[in-house]
Amino acid sequence: MSPTLSSQLTVSGPIDLSGYDSRATTGFDGKKADAKKALARLGDELGDLQEKLFAAGRTGSRSTRVLVVLQGMDTSGKGGIVRHVAGLADPQGLAITSFKSPTPAELKHDFLWRVRKALPEPGMIGIFDRSHYEDVLIGRVRELASPQELERRYDAINAFEQKFTDSGGVLVKCFLHITKDDQKDRLAARLDDPTKYWKYSPGDLDERELWSDYQEAYEIALERCGEAAPWHLVPSGRKWYRNWAVATLLLEQLRALDLDWPAPDFDVAAEKKRLARM
Amino acid sequence: MSPTLSSQLTVSGPIDLSGYDSRATTGFDGKKADAKKALARLGDELGDLQEKLFAAGRTGSRSTRVLVVLQGMDTSGKGGIVRHVAGLADPQGLAITSFKSPTPAELKHDFLWRVRKALPEPGMIGIFDRSHYEDVLIGRVRELASPQELERRYDAINAFEQKFTDSGGVLVKCFLHITKDDQKDRLAARLDDPTKYWKYSPGDLDERELWSDYQEAYEIALERCGEAAPWHLVPSGRKWYRNWAVATLLLEQLRALDLDWPAPDFDVAAEKKRLARM
């Protein structure tokens, strides 16, 4: 039996991001064209398992829920994964949250307050496009929090994630790894294409100037916050691999849940008779 | 130029639902296999227009938002439309709300309170699987509201919808029309298939016993609440037609918006130079 992709992409302990190839295709045996076909096949199985998960949530037969956390530098492909991977699933069973700068109302609460509210209900697959990790990433790089508060947050994140997994939550944490050069190419592509201007903001370059600070903040977050659920480092220099990999990580978790159709909580024969008379 | 599907399916004035064929294929020239192909083609255009709508919302260049309201008897296909029609779109730009029985907290407020909170943001396509109309449907049939309160609600709905459309909202209201026999077949299919038991509840038959009351309540709601945006009666005895029709109704509205990519609000050449140096 081949090792799971999850085990191959999991990172733990001290991490040096510069040592990872963003264009690796770990666990995938093939090229771009094969990946698109493979993704479509994964989609069929994903759709089937998602419906079983949704059915379990709807009938209350189990309280399992799944949360995919997407983190990565600008242009690493968080939006692309929502489109191409989440797009394989039934929108009815998806809960997508895109976290922006906190509003004044959100800032009045602890950083996890808005995250708790966005957790998926039983039966749902939640997708976080950015997440509570921003509070130890931009929070650290832009010094929005004191060193003491940052220390508290790593622990608070671990406790929060542990509580989620203890209560039937399944976490799939993906760090979409690109290099500074990958980002340059993608930002240039946005500036070259009027249909992509809307994805660009001059603020993107302000953040880019702090590239190495962000890499360091990611290294710390990945090392400190793998207790309740592991971090996956997803090489994201090739979009087709990145999409296949995240779909596969999600699918592996769904498979491991041993989902089945809920048993009826009513008398099937009696209901058939009743319907026949109506 | 052929008439829009919207104009062909719009109903107004007093309505007798028993006069409508649930298996009609109004506006579609072809058979089941053709409809599947046609739906995939619509999906490409839908995806393109949805991205432009989303871009406009993201950049703030316009405040347009779209809301598809799905109403119909059990098994009429509200969930199927979310899967097959909304599934054509990028999940990032969708906001799907499935309205259940109001919670005690919701019951403390006016019936439109929870609906207002669920309205799509600019750039988004909202889908309501059931809606504020339940409050004049089950509300009427089950006598959950007084006759005076029901009267007030029709007017309140018209005012609410008018306010939404006045503020850049586009409403696509779809009544999924099936017959009592259509429903019998579909409920029987659910009771014959263990993978569909979860969609069934004995309460479905309690509602079915009130079929003619519900038809009457729909007739009144469709007649009374077409002021701000018309009701479409979508023949839904054939699932493939129903899916094609709702996708087409949505697409016609998106086309009419004359969407385009937002102009950049930054100096493209200056940003290119800045990026080149980094």
XYZ file of C-alpha atoms in Angstrom:
556
model
C 0.000 0.000 0.000
C 1.425 3.355 -0.963
C 1.836 5.994 1.738
C -0.920 8.576 1.974
C -0.298 11.957 0.426
C -1.038 13.389 3.856
C 1.936 11.561 5.350
C 4.160 12.670 2.470
C 3.263 16.356 2.766
C 3.061 16.636 6.540
C 5.715 18.873 8.071
C 6.706 18.915 11.720
C 9.487 20.265 13.876
C 11.657 23.219 12.827
C 11.101 24.095 9.164
C 13.228 25.946 6.645
C 10.874 26.874 3.828
C 13.743 27.755 1.493
C 14.583 24.058 1.417
C 11.287 23.088 -0.236
C 10.829 22.970 -4.000
C 7.619 24.788 -4.908
C 7.422 22.858 -8.177
C 7.622 19.392 -6.679
C 4.867 16.946 -7.627
C 5.139 14.676 -4.601
C 2.945 11.598 -4.815
C 1.691 12.308 -8.313
C 2.885 10.083 -11.104
C 2.193 11.993 -14.283
C 2.025 15.357 -15.983
C -0.336 18.316 -16.229
C -2.837 16.670 -18.583
C -3.012 13.581 -16.368
C -3.673 15.724 -13.293
C -6.763 17.315 -14.813
C -8.230 13.898 -15.563
C -7.227 12.628 -12.144
C -8.915 15.621 -10.508
C -12.171 14.935 -12.325
C -12.058 11.313 -11.119
C -11.398 12.458 -7.556
C -14.412 14.710 -7.963
C -16.757 11.767 -8.414
C -15.584 10.073 -5.235
C -15.522 13.386 -3.391
C -19.114 14.066 -4.402
C -20.223 10.645 -3.177
C -18.484 10.916 0.204
C -19.618 14.488 0.664
C -23.230 13.460 0.161
C -22.851 10.761 2.808
C -21.294 13.280 5.188
C -24.114 15.725 4.488
C -26.729 13.004 4.982
C -25.179 12.105 8.344
C -25.334 15.729 9.417
C -28.890 16.162 8.218
C -30.206 13.081 10.003
C -28.075 13.686 13.075
C -26.564 10.197 12.841
C -23.099 11.646 13.466
C -21.671 15.056 14.195
C -18.647 14.907 11.921
C -17.679 18.054 10.058
C -14.640 18.848 7.985
C -12.633 22.039 7.764
C -10.016 22.790 5.146
C -7.728 25.654 6.189
C -5.948 27.360 3.301
C -2.979 29.592 4.016
C -0.315 30.955 1.722
C 1.222 34.114 0.357
C -0.678 36.257 -2.158
C -1.088 34.416 -5.490
C -0.372 31.039 -3.888
C -3.790 29.857 -5.054
C -6.299 29.944 -2.216
C -9.006 31.251 -4.542
C -8.038 28.753 -7.225
C -8.560 25.892 -4.812
C -11.989 27.155 -3.840
C -12.909 27.253 -7.528
C -11.340 24.018 -8.713
C -11.413 21.779 -5.646
C -14.415 23.002 -3.667
C -16.090 23.372 -7.082
C -16.070 19.567 -7.336
C -18.446 19.342 -4.381
C -22.166 20.075 -3.977
C -22.412 23.741 -2.948
C -25.192 22.775 -0.548
C -22.680 21.026 1.682
C -19.969 23.699 1.541
C -19.425 26.596 3.921
C -16.765 28.909 2.553
C -15.390 31.746 4.624
C -12.950 34.272 3.280
C -11.287 36.096 6.144
C -10.448 39.758 5.529
C -8.968 42.345 7.856
C -11.002 42.182 11.058
C -13.807 44.709 11.317
C -13.964 47.110 14.288
C -16.667 44.877 15.788
C -14.479 41.796 15.376
C -11.488 43.576 16.896
C -13.450 44.062 20.104
C -13.356 40.299 20.634
C -10.601 37.727 20.997
C -9.078 36.799 17.623
C -10.767 33.388 17.663
C -14.258 34.837 18.110
C -15.034 35.303 14.427
C -13.376 31.991 13.611
C -15.573 30.037 16.025
C -18.668 31.550 14.435
C -17.502 30.353 11.025
C -16.845 26.708 11.966
C -18.811 24.282 9.788
C -21.942 22.613 11.120
C -22.150 18.807 11.295
C -22.268 17.330 7.803
C -20.631 20.328 6.192
C -17.253 20.844 4.588
C -15.942 24.232 5.602
C -13.242 26.013 3.641
C -11.273 28.823 5.251
C -9.607 31.120 2.727
C -7.149 32.560 5.240
C -7.954 31.855 8.869
C -7.004 32.363 12.512
C -3.400 31.920 11.360
C -3.390 35.452 9.984
C -3.329 36.584 13.602
C 0.131 35.048 14.043
C 1.290 35.902 10.502
C 0.379 39.479 9.599
C -0.099 39.903 13.349
C 3.595 39.095 13.845
C 5.063 40.705 10.716
C 3.163 43.980 11.100
C 3.540 43.941 14.882
C -0.213 44.157 15.378
C 0.199 42.144 18.583
C 2.791 42.190 21.344
C 5.318 39.325 21.629
C 3.467 38.074 24.711
C 0.132 38.132 22.910
C 1.649 36.233 19.970
C 2.935 33.558 22.349
C -0.531 33.265 23.841
C -2.043 32.908 20.390
C 0.005 29.874 19.332
C -1.198 28.076 22.428
C -4.749 29.326 21.982
C -4.768 28.038 18.400
C -3.599 24.608 19.496
C -6.265 24.456 22.201
C -8.936 25.685 19.808
C -8.035 23.133 17.150
C -7.862 20.365 19.731
C -11.350 21.184 20.911
C -12.594 21.133 17.332
C -11.082 17.739 16.544
C -12.232 16.319 19.903
C -15.807 17.244 19.033
C -15.922 15.406 15.719
C -14.142 17.980 13.594
C -11.655 16.938 10.946
C -9.002 19.497 10.093
C -7.109 19.605 6.800
C -4.480 22.325 7.090
C -2.741 23.319 3.872
C 0.107 25.753 3.476
C 0.391 26.597 -0.218
C 4.105 26.958 -0.789
C 5.409 29.222 -3.538
C 8.726 31.023 -3.958
C 9.264 34.742 -4.235
C 9.932 34.231 -7.955
C 6.667 32.300 -8.393
C 4.865 35.257 -6.888
C 6.659 37.721 -9.139
C 5.522 35.802 -12.224
C 1.937 35.671 -11.026
C 1.718 39.308 -10.006
C 3.227 40.271 -13.375
C 0.587 38.140 -15.102
C -2.136 40.017 -13.230
C -0.657 43.341 -14.300
C -0.511 42.154 -17.898
C -4.148 41.105 -18.132
C -7.069 43.549 -17.812
C -9.335 40.636 -16.811
C -7.112 40.142 -13.766
C -6.573 43.725 -12.623
C -9.305 43.283 -10.037
C -7.207 40.663 -8.283
C -4.333 43.118 -7.888
C -3.817 45.808 -5.296
C -0.746 47.992 -4.741
C -0.839 46.722 -1.167
C 0.253 43.332 -2.548
C 3.709 44.792 -3.190
C 3.874 46.304 0.292
C 3.374 42.802 1.638
C 5.862 41.396 -0.871
C 8.545 43.673 0.537
C 8.173 41.754 3.772
C 8.514 38.356 2.066
C 11.253 36.989 4.310
C 9.467 38.167 7.446
C 6.358 36.306 6.314
C 8.338 33.174 5.525
C 9.757 33.268 9.028
C 6.312 33.824 10.538
C 5.038 30.808 8.579
C 7.953 28.686 9.729
C 7.132 29.486 13.330
C 3.393 28.955 12.925
C 3.862 25.619 11.163
C 6.256 24.453 13.842
C 4.229 25.656 16.793
C 0.739 24.712 15.643
C 0.806 21.106 14.516
C -0.410 19.520 17.744
C -4.103 18.974 17.089
C -3.799 18.417 13.347
C -0.726 18.385 11.125
C 0.241 21.030 8.632
C 0.654 19.985 5.027
C 3.170 21.818 2.923
C 1.613 21.765 -0.538
C 4.064 22.644 -3.319
C 2.066 25.236 -5.246
C 4.346 26.412 -7.999
C 2.335 24.247 -10.388
C -1.348 25.030 -10.135
C -2.460 21.661 -11.475
C -0.445 19.799 -8.837
C -1.644 22.079 -6.070
C -5.307 21.451 -6.980
C -4.815 17.705 -7.238
C -2.927 17.613 -3.961
C -5.498 19.514 -1.912
C -8.344 17.468 -3.397
C -6.437 14.315 -2.500
C -5.746 15.476 1.058
C -9.430 16.199 1.546
C -10.440 12.904 -0.004
C -8.055 10.906 2.190
C -9.684 12.406 5.259
C -13.179 11.696 3.985
C -12.260 8.098 3.161
C -10.868 7.593 6.658
C -14.236 8.553 8.134
C -15.828 5.317 6.917
C -18.971 7.140 5.933
C -22.106 5.246 5.102
C -25.716 6.109 4.360
C -27.652 6.726 7.572
C -30.123 4.016 8.570
C -33.761 5.134 8.361
C -35.258 6.362 11.633
C -38.734 5.461 10.396
C -40.567 2.270 9.358
C -39.932 2.057 5.622
C -42.672 -0.510 4.887
C -45.273 1.451 6.868
C -44.383 4.663 5.052
C -44.672 2.931 1.679
C -48.161 1.750 2.568
C -49.153 5.167 3.770
C -47.861 6.830 0.592
C -49.647 4.298 -1.626
C -52.980 5.380 -0.145
C -52.398 9.078 -0.767
C -34.985 37.632 -31.675
C -36.633 34.898 -29.635
C -38.452 35.879 -26.455
C -36.556 35.426 -23.213
C -37.305 32.365 -21.147
C -38.107 34.765 -18.325
C -40.948 36.296 -20.326
C -42.232 32.850 -21.250
C -42.285 31.522 -17.689
C -43.456 34.665 -15.895
C -46.865 34.356 -14.288
C -49.025 37.242 -13.171
C -52.596 37.866 -12.126
C -54.845 35.101 -10.733
C -53.249 31.686 -11.244
C -54.739 28.196 -11.380
C -51.816 25.837 -10.898
C -53.831 22.827 -12.030
C -53.814 24.351 -15.514
C -50.023 24.080 -15.855
C -48.304 21.017 -17.279
C -45.419 20.052 -14.997
C -43.737 18.214 -17.856
C -43.701 21.105 -20.290
C -40.344 22.037 -21.814
C -41.155 25.650 -22.651
C -38.428 27.386 -24.618
C -36.234 24.325 -24.984
C -35.896 22.756 -28.382
C -34.593 19.259 -27.749
C -34.547 16.247 -25.500
C -32.913 15.139 -22.257
C -29.470 14.437 -23.731
C -29.436 17.836 -25.444
C -30.325 19.576 -22.180
C -27.319 18.154 -20.373
C -25.009 19.454 -23.070
C -26.815 22.774 -23.148
C -26.468 23.092 -19.374
C -22.701 22.547 -19.560
C -22.472 25.279 -22.214
C -24.523 27.649 -20.065
C -22.096 26.847 -17.275
C -19.179 28.363 -19.159
C -20.985 31.641 -19.758
C -22.360 31.626 -16.222
C -18.860 31.182 -14.826
C -17.549 34.086 -16.881
C -20.348 36.482 -15.911
C -20.221 35.394 -12.295
C -16.514 36.221 -12.134
C -17.202 39.688 -13.536
C -19.968 40.188 -10.982
C -17.658 39.022 -8.211
C -14.861 41.290 -9.447
C -17.236 44.253 -9.418
C -18.214 43.481 -5.840
C -14.641 42.995 -4.734
C -13.401 46.265 -6.225
C -16.537 48.152 -5.245
C -17.102 49.306 -8.827
C -20.798 48.432 -8.531
C -23.064 47.124 -5.803
C -25.031 44.609 -7.847
C -25.956 41.321 -6.218
C -28.190 38.541 -7.399
C -30.622 36.416 -5.453
C -32.289 33.266 -6.728
C -35.342 32.318 -4.670
C -36.339 28.662 -4.943
C -39.761 27.599 -3.779
C -41.728 24.438 -4.414
C -43.322 21.431 -2.769
C -41.157 18.661 -1.293
C -39.265 16.792 -4.031
C -39.758 19.612 -6.536
C -35.973 19.887 -6.814
C -34.675 22.788 -4.760
C -31.672 20.752 -3.655
C -31.117 19.451 -7.172
C -30.872 22.980 -8.477
C -28.330 23.925 -5.849
C -26.249 20.927 -6.903
C -26.601 21.133 -10.661
C -27.119 24.833 -11.356
C -25.297 26.556 -8.499
C -22.681 23.828 -8.962
C -21.821 25.417 -12.319
C -20.597 28.535 -10.530
C -17.483 29.302 -8.488
C -18.371 28.485 -4.866
C -16.425 31.583 -3.803
C -19.134 33.797 -5.268
C -22.126 31.830 -3.971
C -24.045 32.368 -0.751
C -26.501 29.548 -0.211
C -29.057 29.671 2.558
C -31.364 26.809 3.345
C -34.250 28.046 5.470
C -35.562 25.590 8.064
C -38.260 26.048 10.692
C -37.445 29.285 12.497
C -35.492 28.887 15.726
C -36.871 30.314 18.991
C -34.418 33.219 18.592
C -35.655 33.874 15.039
C -39.279 33.708 16.150
C -38.675 36.632 18.477
C -38.150 38.865 15.450
C -40.255 39.819 12.454
C -40.320 37.058 9.827
C -38.066 39.063 7.503
C -35.320 39.481 10.091
C -33.467 36.275 9.303
C -34.011 36.812 5.592
C -32.410 40.267 5.626
C -29.354 38.834 7.348
C -29.007 36.248 4.583
C -29.171 38.646 1.628
C -26.119 38.362 -0.640
C -23.348 40.955 -0.458
C -22.435 42.958 -3.576
C -20.819 40.705 -6.166
C -22.399 37.554 -4.796
C -25.054 35.237 -6.144
C -27.312 34.199 -3.290
C -29.491 31.113 -3.468
C -32.440 30.734 -1.114
C -33.580 27.142 -0.712
C -36.989 28.086 0.689
C -37.335 31.693 1.774
C -39.536 34.366 3.310
C -42.366 32.858 1.261
C -42.643 29.982 3.723
C -44.164 32.523 6.090
C -47.156 32.917 3.774
C -47.203 29.248 2.723
C -46.818 26.972 5.728
C -47.737 30.056 7.734
C -51.116 30.093 5.984
C -51.738 26.362 5.624
C -50.806 25.508 9.202
C -52.424 28.693 10.522
C -49.209 29.792 12.205
C -50.242 33.401 11.596
C -53.574 35.217 11.821
C -55.373 36.295 8.625
C -54.478 39.911 9.413
C -50.825 39.039 9.891
C -50.811 37.112 6.603
C -52.246 40.149 4.811
C -49.524 42.293 6.325
C -46.884 39.817 5.183
C -47.774 39.933 1.477
C -47.334 43.694 1.567
C -44.203 43.440 3.671
C -42.692 41.002 1.167
C -43.419 43.333 -1.729
C -41.872 46.270 0.104
C -38.866 44.194 1.132
C -38.257 42.942 -2.389
C -38.704 46.429 -3.809
C -36.088 47.774 -1.461
C -33.716 45.006 -2.479
C -34.117 45.634 -6.201
C -33.917 49.417 -5.713
C -30.550 48.982 -4.037
C -28.914 47.053 -6.858
C -30.372 43.639 -6.120
C -31.532 41.354 -8.896
C -34.201 38.843 -7.941
C -34.844 35.592 -9.799
C -37.934 33.999 -8.262
C -38.623 30.408 -9.265
C -41.616 28.316 -8.319
C -40.782 24.712 -9.143
C -44.076 23.275 -10.320
C -44.799 19.572 -9.914
C -48.053 17.668 -9.668
C -49.237 15.532 -6.806
C -48.464 12.461 -8.917
C -44.941 13.696 -9.630
C -44.409 13.945 -5.897
C -45.794 10.481 -5.292
C -43.298 8.989 -7.744
C -40.393 10.837 -6.169
C -41.304 10.022 -2.581
C -41.737 6.377 -3.600
C -38.284 6.458 -5.197
C -36.813 7.736 -1.940
C -38.499 4.931 -0.003
C -37.150 2.385 -2.485
C -33.523 3.442 -2.241
C -31.461 3.170 0.958
C -29.125 5.877 -0.361
C -32.103 8.235 -0.340
C -33.743 7.390 2.996
C -32.032 10.397 4.566
C -34.006 12.695 2.302
C -37.271 11.285 3.580
C -39.187 12.115 6.702
C -42.657 10.891 7.734
C -43.530 14.555 8.072
C -43.349 14.766 4.276
C -46.607 12.801 4.089
C -48.260 15.024 6.683
C -47.527 17.947 4.395
C -48.656 15.971 1.361
C -52.067 15.512 2.955
C -52.423 19.282 2.712
C -51.467 19.373 -0.973
C -54.453 21.360 -2.197
C -54.131 23.857 0.662
C -50.515 24.416 -0.312
C -51.402 24.824 -3.971
C -53.910 27.472 -3.004
C -51.388 29.215 -0.753
C -48.916 29.245 -3.657
C -51.546 30.633 -6.023
C -52.181 33.504 -3.649
C -48.504 34.197 -2.985
C -47.632 34.163 -6.683
C -50.495 36.515 -7.450
C -49.883 38.880 -4.556
C -46.104 39.075 -4.638
C -45.030 39.820 -8.170
C -44.691 43.596 -7.850
C -40.967 44.063 -7.306
C -39.860 41.066 -9.358
C -41.900 38.537 -11.318
C -42.505 34.946 -10.367
C -41.424 32.284 -12.816
C -43.399 29.083 -12.932
C -40.785 26.469 -13.810
C -42.271 23.169 -14.995
C -40.312 20.706 -12.853
C -41.729 17.313 -13.712
C -38.608 16.721 -15.809
C -35.473 17.346 -13.784
C -33.295 18.066 -16.795
C -35.642 20.757 -18.044
C -35.965 22.288 -14.590
C -32.180 22.569 -14.245
C -31.750 24.025 -17.714
C -34.591 26.494 -17.149
C -33.334 27.855 -13.830
C -29.790 28.157 -15.200
C -31.184 30.023 -18.182
C -33.286 32.374 -16.034
C -30.211 33.215 -13.962
C -28.074 33.663 -17.045
C -30.588 35.991 -18.702
C -30.459 38.241 -15.672
C -26.666 38.217 -15.573
C -26.485 39.040 -19.294
C -28.835 41.969 -18.821
C -26.460 43.499 -16.280
C -23.904 44.322 -18.972
C -21.070 43.275 -16.723
C -17.504 44.115 -17.587
C -14.128 43.820 -15.922
C -13.585 46.690 -13.492
C -11.087 49.345 -14.561
C -7.913 49.404 -12.455
C -7.908 51.929 -9.604
C -4.092 52.033 -9.682
C -1.413 53.049 -12.180
C -0.667 49.829 -14.063
C 2.616 51.002 -15.592
C 3.919 52.306 -12.263
C 3.062 49.032 -10.532
C 4.836 47.046 -13.239
C 7.976 49.098 -12.715
C 7.755 48.696 -8.965
C 7.320 44.928 -9.245
C 10.253 44.618 -11.662
C 12.560 46.085 -9.029
C 11.485 43.637 -6.301
